PDB file of C-alpha atoms in Angstrom:
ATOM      1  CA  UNK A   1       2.273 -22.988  -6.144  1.00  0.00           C
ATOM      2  CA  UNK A   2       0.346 -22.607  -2.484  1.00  0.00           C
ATOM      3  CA  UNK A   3       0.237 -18.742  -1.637  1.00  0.00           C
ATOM      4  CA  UNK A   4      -1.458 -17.318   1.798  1.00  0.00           C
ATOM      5  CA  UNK A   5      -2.558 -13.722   1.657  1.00  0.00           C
ATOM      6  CA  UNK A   6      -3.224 -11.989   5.304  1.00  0.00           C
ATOM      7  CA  UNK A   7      -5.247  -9.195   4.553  1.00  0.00           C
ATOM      8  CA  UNK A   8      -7.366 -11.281   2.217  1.00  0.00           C
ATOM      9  CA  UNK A   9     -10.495  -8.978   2.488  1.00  0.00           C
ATOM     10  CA  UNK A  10      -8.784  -5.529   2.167  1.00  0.00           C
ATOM     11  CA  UNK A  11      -8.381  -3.427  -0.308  1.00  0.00           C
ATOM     12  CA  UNK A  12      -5.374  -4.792  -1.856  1.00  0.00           C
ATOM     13  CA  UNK A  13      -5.785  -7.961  -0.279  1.00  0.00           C
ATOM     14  CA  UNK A  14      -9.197  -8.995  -2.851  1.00  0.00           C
ATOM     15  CA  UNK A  15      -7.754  -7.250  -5.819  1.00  0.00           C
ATOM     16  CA  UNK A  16      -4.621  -9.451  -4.978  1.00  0.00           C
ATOM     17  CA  UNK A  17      -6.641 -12.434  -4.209  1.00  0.00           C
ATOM     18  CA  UNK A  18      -8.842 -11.815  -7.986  1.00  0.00           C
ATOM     19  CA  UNK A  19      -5.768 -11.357  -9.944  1.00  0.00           C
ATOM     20  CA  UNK A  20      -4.151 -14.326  -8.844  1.00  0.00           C
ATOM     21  CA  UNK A  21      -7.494 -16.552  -9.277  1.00  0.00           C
ATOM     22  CA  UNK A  22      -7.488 -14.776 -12.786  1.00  0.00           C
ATOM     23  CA  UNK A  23      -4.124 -14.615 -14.183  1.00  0.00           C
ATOM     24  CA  UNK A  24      -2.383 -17.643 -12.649  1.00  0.00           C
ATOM     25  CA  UNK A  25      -3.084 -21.576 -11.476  1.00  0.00           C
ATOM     26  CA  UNK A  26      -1.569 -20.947  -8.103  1.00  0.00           C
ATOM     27  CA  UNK A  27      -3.949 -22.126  -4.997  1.00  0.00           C
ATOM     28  CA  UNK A  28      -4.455 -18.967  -2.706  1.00  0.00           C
ATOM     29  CA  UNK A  29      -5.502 -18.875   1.059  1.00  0.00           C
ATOM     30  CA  UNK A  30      -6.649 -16.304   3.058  1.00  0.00           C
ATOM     31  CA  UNK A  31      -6.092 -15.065   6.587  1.00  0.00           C
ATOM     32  CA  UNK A  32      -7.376 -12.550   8.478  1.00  0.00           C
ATOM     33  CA  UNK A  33      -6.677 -10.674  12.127  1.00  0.00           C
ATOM     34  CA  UNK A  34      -9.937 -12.483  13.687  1.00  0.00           C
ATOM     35  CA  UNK A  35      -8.765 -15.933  12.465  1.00  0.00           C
ATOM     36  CA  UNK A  36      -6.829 -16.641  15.189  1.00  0.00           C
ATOM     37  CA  UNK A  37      -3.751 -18.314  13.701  1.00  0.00           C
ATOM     38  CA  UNK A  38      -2.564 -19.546  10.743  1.00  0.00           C
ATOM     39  CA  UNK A  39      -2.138 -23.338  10.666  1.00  0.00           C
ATOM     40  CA  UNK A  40       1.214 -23.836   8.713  1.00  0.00           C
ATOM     41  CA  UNK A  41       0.707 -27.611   9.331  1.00  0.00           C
ATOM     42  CA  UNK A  42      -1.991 -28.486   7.010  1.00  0.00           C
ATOM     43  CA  UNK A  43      -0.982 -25.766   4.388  1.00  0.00           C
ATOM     44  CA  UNK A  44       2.394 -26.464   2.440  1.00  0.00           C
ATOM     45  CA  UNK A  45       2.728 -22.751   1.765  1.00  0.00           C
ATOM     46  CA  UNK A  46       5.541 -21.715  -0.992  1.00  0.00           C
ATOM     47  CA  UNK A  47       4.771 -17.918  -0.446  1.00  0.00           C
ATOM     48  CA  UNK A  48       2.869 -15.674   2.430  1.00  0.00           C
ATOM     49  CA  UNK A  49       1.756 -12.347   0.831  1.00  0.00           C
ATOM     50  CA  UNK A  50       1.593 -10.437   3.874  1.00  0.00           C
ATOM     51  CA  UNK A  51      -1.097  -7.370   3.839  1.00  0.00           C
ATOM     52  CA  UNK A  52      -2.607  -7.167   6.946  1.00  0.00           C
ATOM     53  CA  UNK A  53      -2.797  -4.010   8.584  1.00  0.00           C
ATOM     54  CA  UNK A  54      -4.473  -0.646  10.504  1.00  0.00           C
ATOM     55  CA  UNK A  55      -3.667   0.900   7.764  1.00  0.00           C
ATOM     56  CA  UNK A  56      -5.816   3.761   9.283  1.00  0.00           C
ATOM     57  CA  UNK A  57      -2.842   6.218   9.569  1.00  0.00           C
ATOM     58  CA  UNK A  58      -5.131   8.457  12.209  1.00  0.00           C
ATOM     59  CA  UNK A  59      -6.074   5.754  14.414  1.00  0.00           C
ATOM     60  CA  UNK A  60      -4.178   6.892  17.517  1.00  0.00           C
ATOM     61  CA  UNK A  61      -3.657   3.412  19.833  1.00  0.00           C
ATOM     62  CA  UNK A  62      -0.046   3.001  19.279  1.00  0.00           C
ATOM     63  CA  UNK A  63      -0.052  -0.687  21.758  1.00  0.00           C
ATOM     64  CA  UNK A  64      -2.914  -1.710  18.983  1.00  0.00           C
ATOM     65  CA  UNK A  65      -0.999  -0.356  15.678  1.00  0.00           C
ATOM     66  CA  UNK A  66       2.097  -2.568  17.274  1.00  0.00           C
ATOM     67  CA  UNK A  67       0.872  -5.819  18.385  1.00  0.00           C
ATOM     68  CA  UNK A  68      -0.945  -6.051  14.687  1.00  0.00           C
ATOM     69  CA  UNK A  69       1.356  -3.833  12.284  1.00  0.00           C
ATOM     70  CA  UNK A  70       4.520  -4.852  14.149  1.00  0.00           C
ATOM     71  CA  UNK A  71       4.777  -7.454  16.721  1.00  0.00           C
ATOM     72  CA  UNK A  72       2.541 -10.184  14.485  1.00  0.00           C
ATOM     73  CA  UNK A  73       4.614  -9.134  11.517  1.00  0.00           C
ATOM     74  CA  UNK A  74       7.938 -10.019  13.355  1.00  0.00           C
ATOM     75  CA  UNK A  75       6.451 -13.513  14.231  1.00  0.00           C
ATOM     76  CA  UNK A  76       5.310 -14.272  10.633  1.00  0.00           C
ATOM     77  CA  UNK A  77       8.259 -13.404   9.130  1.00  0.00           C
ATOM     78  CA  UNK A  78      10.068 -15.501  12.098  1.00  0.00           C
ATOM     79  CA  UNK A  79       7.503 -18.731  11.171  1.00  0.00           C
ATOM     80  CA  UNK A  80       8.602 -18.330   7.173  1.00  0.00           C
ATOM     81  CA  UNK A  81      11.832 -18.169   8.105  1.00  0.00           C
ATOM     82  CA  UNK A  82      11.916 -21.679  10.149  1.00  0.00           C
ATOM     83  CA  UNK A  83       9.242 -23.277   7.941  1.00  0.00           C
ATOM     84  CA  UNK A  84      11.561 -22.097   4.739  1.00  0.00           C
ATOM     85  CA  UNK A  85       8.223 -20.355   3.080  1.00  0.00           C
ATOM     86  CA  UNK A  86       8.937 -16.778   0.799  1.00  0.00           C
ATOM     87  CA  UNK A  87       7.707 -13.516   1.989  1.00  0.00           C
ATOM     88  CA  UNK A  88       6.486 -10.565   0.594  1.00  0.00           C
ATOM     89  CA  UNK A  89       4.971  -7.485   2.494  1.00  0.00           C
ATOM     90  CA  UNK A  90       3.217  -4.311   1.791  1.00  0.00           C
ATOM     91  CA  UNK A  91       5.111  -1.440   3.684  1.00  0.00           C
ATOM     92  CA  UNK A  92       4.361   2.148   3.038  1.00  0.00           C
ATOM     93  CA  UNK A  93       5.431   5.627   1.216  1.00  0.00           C
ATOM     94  CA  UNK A  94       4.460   6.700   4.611  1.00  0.00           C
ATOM     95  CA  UNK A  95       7.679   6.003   6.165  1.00  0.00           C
ATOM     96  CA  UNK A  96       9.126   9.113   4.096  1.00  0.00           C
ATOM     97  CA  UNK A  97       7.066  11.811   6.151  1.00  0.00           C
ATOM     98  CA  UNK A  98       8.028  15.183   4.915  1.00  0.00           C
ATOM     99  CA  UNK A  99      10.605  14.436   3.147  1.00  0.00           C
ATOM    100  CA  UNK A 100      11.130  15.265  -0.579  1.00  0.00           C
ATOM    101  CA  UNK A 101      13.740  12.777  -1.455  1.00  0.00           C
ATOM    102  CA  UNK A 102      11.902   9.290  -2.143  1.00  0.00           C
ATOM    103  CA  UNK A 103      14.728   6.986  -2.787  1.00  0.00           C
ATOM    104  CA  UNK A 104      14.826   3.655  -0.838  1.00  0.00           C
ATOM    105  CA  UNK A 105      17.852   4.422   1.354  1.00  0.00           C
ATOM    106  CA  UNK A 106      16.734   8.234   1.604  1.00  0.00           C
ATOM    107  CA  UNK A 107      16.258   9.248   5.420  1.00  0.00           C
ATOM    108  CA  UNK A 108      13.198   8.585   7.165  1.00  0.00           C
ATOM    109  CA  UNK A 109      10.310  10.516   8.729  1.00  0.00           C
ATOM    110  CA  UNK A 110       7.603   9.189  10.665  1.00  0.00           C
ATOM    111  CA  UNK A 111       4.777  11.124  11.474  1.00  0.00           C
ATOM    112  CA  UNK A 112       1.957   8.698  12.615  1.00  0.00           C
ATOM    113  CA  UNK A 113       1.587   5.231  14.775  1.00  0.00           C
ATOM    114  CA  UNK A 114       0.923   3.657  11.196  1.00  0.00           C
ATOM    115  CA  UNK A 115       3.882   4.829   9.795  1.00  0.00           C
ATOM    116  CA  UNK A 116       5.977   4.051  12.016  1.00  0.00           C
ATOM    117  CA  UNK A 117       4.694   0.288  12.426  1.00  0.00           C
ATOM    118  CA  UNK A 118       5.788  -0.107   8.848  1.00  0.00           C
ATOM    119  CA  UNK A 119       9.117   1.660   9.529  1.00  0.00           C
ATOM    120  CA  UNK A 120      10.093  -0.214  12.365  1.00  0.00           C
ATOM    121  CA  UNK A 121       9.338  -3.569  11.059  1.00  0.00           C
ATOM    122  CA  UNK A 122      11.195  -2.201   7.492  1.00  0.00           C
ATOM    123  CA  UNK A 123      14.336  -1.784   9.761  1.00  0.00           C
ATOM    124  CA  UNK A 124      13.964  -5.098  11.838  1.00  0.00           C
ATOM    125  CA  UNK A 125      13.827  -6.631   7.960  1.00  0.00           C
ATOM    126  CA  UNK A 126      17.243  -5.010   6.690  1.00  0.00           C
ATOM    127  CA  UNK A 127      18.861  -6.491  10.010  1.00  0.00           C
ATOM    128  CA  UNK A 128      18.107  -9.962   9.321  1.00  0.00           C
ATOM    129  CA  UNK A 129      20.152 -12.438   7.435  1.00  0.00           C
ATOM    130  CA  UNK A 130      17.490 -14.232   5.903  1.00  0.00           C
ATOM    131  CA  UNK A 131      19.874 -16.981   4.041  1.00  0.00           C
ATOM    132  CA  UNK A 132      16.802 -19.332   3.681  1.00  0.00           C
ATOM    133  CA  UNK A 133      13.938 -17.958   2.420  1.00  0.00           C
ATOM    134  CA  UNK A 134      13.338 -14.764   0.182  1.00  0.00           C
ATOM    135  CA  UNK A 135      11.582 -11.727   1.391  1.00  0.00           C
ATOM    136  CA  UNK A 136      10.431  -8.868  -0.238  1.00  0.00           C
ATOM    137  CA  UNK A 137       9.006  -5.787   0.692  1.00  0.00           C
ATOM    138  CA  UNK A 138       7.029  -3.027  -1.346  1.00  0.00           C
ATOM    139  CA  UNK A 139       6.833   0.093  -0.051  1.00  0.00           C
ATOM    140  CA  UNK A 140       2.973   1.386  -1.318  1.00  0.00           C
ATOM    141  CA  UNK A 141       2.833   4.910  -2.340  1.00  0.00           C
ATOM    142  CA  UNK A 142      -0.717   6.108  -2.904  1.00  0.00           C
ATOM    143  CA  UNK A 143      -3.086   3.414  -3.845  1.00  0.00           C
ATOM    144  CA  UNK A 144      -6.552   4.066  -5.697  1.00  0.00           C
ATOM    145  CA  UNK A 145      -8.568   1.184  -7.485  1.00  0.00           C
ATOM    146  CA  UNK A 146     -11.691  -1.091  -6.867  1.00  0.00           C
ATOM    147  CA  UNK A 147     -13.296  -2.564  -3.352  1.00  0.00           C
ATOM    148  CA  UNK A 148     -11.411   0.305  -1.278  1.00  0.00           C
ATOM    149  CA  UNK A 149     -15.506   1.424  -0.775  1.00  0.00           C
ATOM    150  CA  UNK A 150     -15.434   0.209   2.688  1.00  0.00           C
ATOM    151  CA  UNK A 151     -12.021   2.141   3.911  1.00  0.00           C
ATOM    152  CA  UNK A 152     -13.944   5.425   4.345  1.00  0.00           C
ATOM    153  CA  UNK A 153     -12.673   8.711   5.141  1.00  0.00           C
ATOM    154  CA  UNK A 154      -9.358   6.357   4.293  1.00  0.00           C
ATOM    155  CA  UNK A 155     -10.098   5.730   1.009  1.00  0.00           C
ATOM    156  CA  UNK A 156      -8.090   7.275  -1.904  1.00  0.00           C
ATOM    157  CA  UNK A 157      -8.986  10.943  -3.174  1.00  0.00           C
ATOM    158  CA  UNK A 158     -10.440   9.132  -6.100  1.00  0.00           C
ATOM    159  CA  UNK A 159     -12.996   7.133  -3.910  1.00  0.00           C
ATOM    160  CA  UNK A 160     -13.839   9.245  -2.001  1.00  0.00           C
ATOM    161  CA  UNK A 161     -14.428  12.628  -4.567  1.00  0.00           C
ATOM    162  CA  UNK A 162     -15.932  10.399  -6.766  1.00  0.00           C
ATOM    163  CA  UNK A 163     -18.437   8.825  -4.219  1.00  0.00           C
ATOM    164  CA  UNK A 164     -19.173  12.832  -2.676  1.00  0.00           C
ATOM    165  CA  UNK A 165     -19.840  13.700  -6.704  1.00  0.00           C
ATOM    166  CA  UNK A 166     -22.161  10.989  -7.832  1.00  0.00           C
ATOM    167  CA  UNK A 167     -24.147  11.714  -4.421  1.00  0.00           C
ATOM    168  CA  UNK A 168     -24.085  15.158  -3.473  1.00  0.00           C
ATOM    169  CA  UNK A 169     -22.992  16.665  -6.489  1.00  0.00           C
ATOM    170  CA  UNK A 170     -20.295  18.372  -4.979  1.00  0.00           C
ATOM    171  CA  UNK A 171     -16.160  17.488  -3.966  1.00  0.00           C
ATOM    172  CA  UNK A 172     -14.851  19.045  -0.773  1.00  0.00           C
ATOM    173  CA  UNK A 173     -11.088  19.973  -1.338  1.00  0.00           C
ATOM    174  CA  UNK A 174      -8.559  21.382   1.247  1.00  0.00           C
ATOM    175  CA  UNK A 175      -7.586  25.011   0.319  1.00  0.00           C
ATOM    176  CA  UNK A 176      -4.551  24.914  -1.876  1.00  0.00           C
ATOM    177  CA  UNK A 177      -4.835  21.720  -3.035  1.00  0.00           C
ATOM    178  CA  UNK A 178      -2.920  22.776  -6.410  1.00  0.00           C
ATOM    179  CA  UNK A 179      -0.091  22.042  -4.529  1.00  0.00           C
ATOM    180  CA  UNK A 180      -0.670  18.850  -2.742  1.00  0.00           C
ATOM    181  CA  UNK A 181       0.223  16.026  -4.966  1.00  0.00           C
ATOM    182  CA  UNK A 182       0.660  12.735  -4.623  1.00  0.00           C
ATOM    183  CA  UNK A 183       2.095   9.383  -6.448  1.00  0.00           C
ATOM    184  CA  UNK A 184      -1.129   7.432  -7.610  1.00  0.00           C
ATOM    185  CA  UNK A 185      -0.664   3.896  -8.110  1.00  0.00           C
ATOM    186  CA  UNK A 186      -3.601   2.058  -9.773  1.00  0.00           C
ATOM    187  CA  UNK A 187      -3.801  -1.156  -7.416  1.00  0.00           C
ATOM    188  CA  UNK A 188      -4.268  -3.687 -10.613  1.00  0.00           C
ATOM    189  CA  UNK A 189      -0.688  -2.456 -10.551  1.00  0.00           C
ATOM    190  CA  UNK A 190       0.342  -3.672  -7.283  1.00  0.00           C
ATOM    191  CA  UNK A 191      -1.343  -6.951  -8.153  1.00  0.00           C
ATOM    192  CA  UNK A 192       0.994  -7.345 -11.237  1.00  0.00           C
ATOM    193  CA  UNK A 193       3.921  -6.602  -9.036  1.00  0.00           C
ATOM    194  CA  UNK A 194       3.960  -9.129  -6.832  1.00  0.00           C
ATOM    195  CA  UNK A 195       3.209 -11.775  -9.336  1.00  0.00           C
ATOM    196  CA  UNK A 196       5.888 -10.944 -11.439  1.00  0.00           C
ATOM    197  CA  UNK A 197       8.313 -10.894  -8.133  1.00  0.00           C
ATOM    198  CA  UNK A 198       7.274 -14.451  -7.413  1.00  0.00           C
ATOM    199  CA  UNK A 199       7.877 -15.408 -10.720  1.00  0.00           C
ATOM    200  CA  UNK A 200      11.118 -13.740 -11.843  1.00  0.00           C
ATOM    201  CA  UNK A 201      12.806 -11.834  -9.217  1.00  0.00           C
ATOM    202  CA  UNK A 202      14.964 -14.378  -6.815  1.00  0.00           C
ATOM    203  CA  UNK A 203      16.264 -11.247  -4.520  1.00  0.00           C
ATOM    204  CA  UNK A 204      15.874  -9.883  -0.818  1.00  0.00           C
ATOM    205  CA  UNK A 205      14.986  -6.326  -0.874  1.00  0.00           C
ATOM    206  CA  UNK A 206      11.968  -3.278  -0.147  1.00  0.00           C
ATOM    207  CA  UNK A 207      11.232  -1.520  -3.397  1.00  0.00           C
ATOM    208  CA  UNK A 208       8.967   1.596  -3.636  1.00  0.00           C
ATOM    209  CA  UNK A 209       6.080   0.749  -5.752  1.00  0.00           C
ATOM    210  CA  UNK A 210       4.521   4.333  -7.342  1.00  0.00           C
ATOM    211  CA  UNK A 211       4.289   5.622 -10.841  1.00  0.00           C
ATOM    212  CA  UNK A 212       6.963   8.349 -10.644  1.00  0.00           C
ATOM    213  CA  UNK A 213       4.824  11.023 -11.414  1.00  0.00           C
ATOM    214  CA  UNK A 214       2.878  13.059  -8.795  1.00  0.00           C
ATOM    215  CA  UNK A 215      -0.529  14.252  -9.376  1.00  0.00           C
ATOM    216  CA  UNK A 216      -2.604  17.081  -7.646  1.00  0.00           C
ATOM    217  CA  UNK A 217      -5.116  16.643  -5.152  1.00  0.00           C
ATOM    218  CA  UNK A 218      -7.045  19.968  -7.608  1.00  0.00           C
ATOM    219  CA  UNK A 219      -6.042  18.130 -10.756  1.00  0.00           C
ATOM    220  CA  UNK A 220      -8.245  14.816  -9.273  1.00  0.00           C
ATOM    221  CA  UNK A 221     -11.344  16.842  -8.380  1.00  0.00           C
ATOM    222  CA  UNK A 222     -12.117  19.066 -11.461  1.00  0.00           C
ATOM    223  CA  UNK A 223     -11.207  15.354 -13.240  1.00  0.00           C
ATOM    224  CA  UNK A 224     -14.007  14.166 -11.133  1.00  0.00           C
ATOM    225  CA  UNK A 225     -16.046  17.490 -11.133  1.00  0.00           C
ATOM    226  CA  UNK A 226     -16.174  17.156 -15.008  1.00  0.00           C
ATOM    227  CA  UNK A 227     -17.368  13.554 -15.171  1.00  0.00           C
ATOM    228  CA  UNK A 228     -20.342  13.923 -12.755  1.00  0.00           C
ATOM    229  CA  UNK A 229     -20.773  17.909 -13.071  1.00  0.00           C
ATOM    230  CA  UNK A 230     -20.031  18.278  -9.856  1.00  0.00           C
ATOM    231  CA  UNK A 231     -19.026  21.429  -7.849  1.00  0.00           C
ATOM    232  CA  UNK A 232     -15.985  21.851  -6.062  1.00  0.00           C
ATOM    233  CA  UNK A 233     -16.083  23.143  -2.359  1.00  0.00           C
ATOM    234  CA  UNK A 234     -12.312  24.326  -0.368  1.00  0.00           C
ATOM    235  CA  UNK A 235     -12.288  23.495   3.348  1.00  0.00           C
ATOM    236  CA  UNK A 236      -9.100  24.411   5.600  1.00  0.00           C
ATOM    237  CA  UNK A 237      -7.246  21.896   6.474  1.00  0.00           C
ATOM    238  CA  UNK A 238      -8.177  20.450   9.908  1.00  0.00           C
ATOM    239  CA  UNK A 239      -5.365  21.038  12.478  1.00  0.00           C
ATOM    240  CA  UNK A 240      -5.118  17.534  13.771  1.00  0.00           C
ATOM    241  CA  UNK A 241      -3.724  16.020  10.407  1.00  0.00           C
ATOM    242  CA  UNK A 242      -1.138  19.512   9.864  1.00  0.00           C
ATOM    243  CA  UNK A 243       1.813  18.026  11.063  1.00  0.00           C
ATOM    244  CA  UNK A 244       1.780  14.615   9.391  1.00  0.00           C
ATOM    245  CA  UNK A 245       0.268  15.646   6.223  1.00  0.00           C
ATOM    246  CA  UNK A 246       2.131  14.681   3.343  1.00  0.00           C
ATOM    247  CA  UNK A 247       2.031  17.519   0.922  1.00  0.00           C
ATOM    248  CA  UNK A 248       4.258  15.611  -2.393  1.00  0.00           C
ATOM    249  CA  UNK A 249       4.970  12.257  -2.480  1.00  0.00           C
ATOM    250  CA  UNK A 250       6.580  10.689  -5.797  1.00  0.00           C
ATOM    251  CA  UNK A 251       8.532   7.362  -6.010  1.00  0.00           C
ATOM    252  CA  UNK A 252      11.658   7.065  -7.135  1.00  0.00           C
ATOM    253  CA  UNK A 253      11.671   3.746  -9.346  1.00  0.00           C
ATOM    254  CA  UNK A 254      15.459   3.418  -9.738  1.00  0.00           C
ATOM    255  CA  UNK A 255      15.198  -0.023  -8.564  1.00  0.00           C
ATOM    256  CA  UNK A 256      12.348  -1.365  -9.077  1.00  0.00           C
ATOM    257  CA  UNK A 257      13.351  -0.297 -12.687  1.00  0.00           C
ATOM    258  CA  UNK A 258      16.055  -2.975 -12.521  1.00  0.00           C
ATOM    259  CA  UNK A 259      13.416  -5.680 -12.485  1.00  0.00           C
ATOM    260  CA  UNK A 260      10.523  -4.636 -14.217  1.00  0.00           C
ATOM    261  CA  UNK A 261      12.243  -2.767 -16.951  1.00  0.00           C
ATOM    262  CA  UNK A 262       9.880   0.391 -18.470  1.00  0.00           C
ATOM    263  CA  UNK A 263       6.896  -0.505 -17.016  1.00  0.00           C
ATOM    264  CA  UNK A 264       3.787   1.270 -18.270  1.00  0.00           C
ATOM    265  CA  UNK A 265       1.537   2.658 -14.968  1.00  0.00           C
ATOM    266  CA  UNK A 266      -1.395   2.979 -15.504  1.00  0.00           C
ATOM    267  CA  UNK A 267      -2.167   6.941 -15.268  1.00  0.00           C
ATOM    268  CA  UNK A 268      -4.619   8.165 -12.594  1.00  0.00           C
ATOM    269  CA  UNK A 269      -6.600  10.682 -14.516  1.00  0.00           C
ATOM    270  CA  UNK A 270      -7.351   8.471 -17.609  1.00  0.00           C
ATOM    271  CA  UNK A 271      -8.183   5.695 -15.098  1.00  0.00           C
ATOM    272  CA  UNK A 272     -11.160   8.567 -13.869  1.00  0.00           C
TER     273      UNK A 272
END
């Protein structure tokens, strides 16, 4: 088994990359934006894992998010179409805005360029009639783990609290954070999901990939807090990220539960 991962030094992209290397004998590739192209003719490939991305869901040129969220993913799913290789790609819980209803076929809110890169190419997906290859996407809800260091200010709560603790002694939380939550999904997690995809499940589809519990954004920092006795400082929220903010986000697994059974998450606060 020959797999390509785009994305290869990202966050998911070198927990992927380990897990594979670890847990499998399949030959992995990378690619990455810079690289240029991919050259399909020297590589046989039986899968692309595709994972690059912005993912920055503040960065605010929309012709950028497009040509490299969008327009590139359109032509590599166009290339494993005619050279009959499998696809998978990451989408995003992000596509569900403000909504509280998180099934798969639930309406649709966009609020940033990001999110709607992944929405858009989600949509140009379901219109296909891809007869000759399978492709699968997995729509990420929040995604904590190891190597996500380098995202910054868009690194997970638990990076980034537990980075602010062990340096300055102190977490700064938005004002009623008791009532953001979000779906945590451990990122060893994601690996495990795709792998088990390309082994077992022969189907077309997007799945959301979360725990099915939401957590709060409170509940993470006195976690935190505790573990380096650190104190915990509320900020307003800044005005700029209001209207897209996300206050709840929790997957709903009905489907994914048809392939991977009673799957056991790993749970965000022990993780801490």
């Amino acid at each position: 088994m020959k797999i390509l991962v785009t994305g290869r030094k990202g966050f998911i992209g070198q927990n992927l990359v380990n897990h594979i290397n670890n847990k499998t004998d399949w030959e992995v590739d990378g690619f990455e934006w810079e690289d240029g192209r991919i050259d399909f003719f020297r590589n046989h490939y039986d899968w692309v894992i595709h994972l690059g991305a912005i993912s920055s869901t503040t960065e605010t040129d929309i012709d950028k998010i497009m040509e490299q969220n969008y327009e590139f993913s359109v032509w590599l799913a166009k290339e494993c179409d005619y050279r009959k290789i499998n696809l998978q790609y990451a989408s995003s819980a992000s596509v569900y805005g403000l909504n509280t209803c998180f099934n798969e076929d639930a309406p649709k809110d966009p609020r940033s360029g990001y999110a709607w890169s992944k929405y858009l190419f989600d949509r140009w997906v379901e219109k296909q009639n891809f007869r000759r290859i399978t492709v699968q996407g997995f729509r990420y809800f929040n995604v904590y783990g190891e190597y996500e260091e380098h995202k910054g200010d868009m690194a997970s709560p638990i990076s980034k609290f537990s980075k602010q603790a062990a340096e300055e002694k102190k977490i700064t939380l938005f004002r009623n954070s008791h009532q953001y939550k979000r779906d945590f999904v451990w990122v060893g997690d994601i690996c495990k999901i795709h792998v088990k995809f390309i082994e077992d499940v022969d189907e077309n589809g997007i799945w959301n990939v979360g725990t099915g519990k939401a957590v709060s954004f409170e509940a993470i920092a006195k976690k935190i807090s505790k573990k380096y006795k650190a104190e915990i400082r509320e900020i307003p929220m800044p005005k700029e990220i209001r209207a897209q903010y996300q206050e709840y986000t929790c997957a709903d697994l009905t489907s994914i539960k048809k392939h991977i059974g009673n799957y056991r998450w790993k749970n965000v606060l022990r993780w801490i």
